[in-house]
Short mmCIF file of N, CA and C in Angstrom, two decimals:
data_model
loop_
_atom_site.label_atom_id
_atom_site.label_comp_id
_atom_site.label_asym_id
_atom_site.label_seq_id
_atom_site.Cartn_x
_atom_site.Cartn_y
_atom_site.Cartn_z
N THR A 1 79.65 88.67 108.36
CA THR A 1 79.81 88.63 109.97
C THR A 1 80.98 89.48 110.43
N ARG A 2 81.09 89.92 111.57
CA ARG A 2 82.17 90.61 112.01
C ARG A 2 83.55 90.06 111.94
N TYR A 3 83.47 88.77 111.96
CA TYR A 3 84.83 87.86 111.83
C TYR A 3 85.26 87.91 110.42
N ALA A 4 84.42 87.88 109.44
CA ALA A 4 84.70 87.90 108.20
C ALA A 4 85.33 89.26 107.78
N LYS A 5 84.73 90.16 108.26
CA LYS A 5 85.30 91.70 107.99
C LYS A 5 86.73 91.64 108.55
N ARG A 6 86.93 91.27 109.81
CA ARG A 6 88.30 91.26 110.46
C ARG A 6 89.19 90.56 109.68
N ALA A 7 88.92 89.36 109.04
CA ALA A 7 89.62 88.52 108.45
C ALA A 7 90.08 89.30 106.93
N SER A 8 89.09 89.81 106.49
CA SER A 8 89.53 90.56 105.19
C SER A 8 90.38 91.81 105.44
N LEU A 9 90.26 92.38 106.63
CA LEU A 9 91.23 93.47 106.85
C LEU A 9 92.54 92.95 107.23
N TYR A 10 92.81 91.85 107.93
CA TYR A 10 93.96 91.27 108.23
C TYR A 10 94.57 90.85 106.80
N ARG A 11 93.99 90.25 105.95
CA ARG A 11 94.44 89.86 104.59
C ARG A 11 94.87 91.06 103.84
N ALA A 12 94.14 92.16 103.92
CA ALA A 12 94.55 93.35 103.24
C ALA A 12 95.96 94.06 103.96
N SER A 13 95.94 93.94 105.16
CA SER A 13 97.19 94.40 105.88
C SER A 13 98.32 93.57 105.37
N LEU A 14 98.21 92.30 105.32
CA LEU A 14 99.19 91.54 105.10
C LEU A 14 99.81 91.72 103.48
N VAL A 15 98.83 92.06 102.58
CA VAL A 15 99.21 92.42 101.13
C VAL A 15 100.05 93.71 101.27
N LEU A 16 99.61 94.62 102.11
CA LEU A 16 100.20 95.92 102.11
C LEU A 16 101.59 95.85 102.64
N ILE A 17 101.87 94.99 103.66
CA ILE A 17 103.06 94.78 104.35
C ILE A 17 104.00 94.15 103.24
N ALA A 18 103.55 93.10 102.47
CA ALA A 18 104.38 92.49 101.53
C ALA A 18 104.83 93.51 100.60
N ALA A 19 103.84 94.33 100.03
CA ALA A 19 104.15 95.33 99.07
C ALA A 19 105.34 96.28 99.65
N ILE A 20 105.29 96.68 100.81
CA ILE A 20 106.19 97.62 101.44
C ILE A 20 107.58 96.94 101.43
N ILE A 21 107.55 95.53 101.88
CA ILE A 21 108.76 94.74 101.91
C ILE A 21 109.33 94.58 100.39
N TRP A 22 108.72 94.06 99.52
CA TRP A 22 109.22 93.75 98.22
C TRP A 22 109.09 94.75 97.10
N LEU A 23 108.41 96.17 97.23
CA LEU A 23 108.69 96.94 96.21
C LEU A 23 109.94 97.77 96.14
N PRO A 24 110.59 98.20 97.32
CA PRO A 24 111.92 98.71 97.23
C PRO A 24 112.94 97.78 96.92
#
């Protein structure tokens, strides 16, 4: 469904943001 795709995208962006915050 379109909602599921959007949710996975949101989850991926959260992981990316977390990496940006915690890596340095």
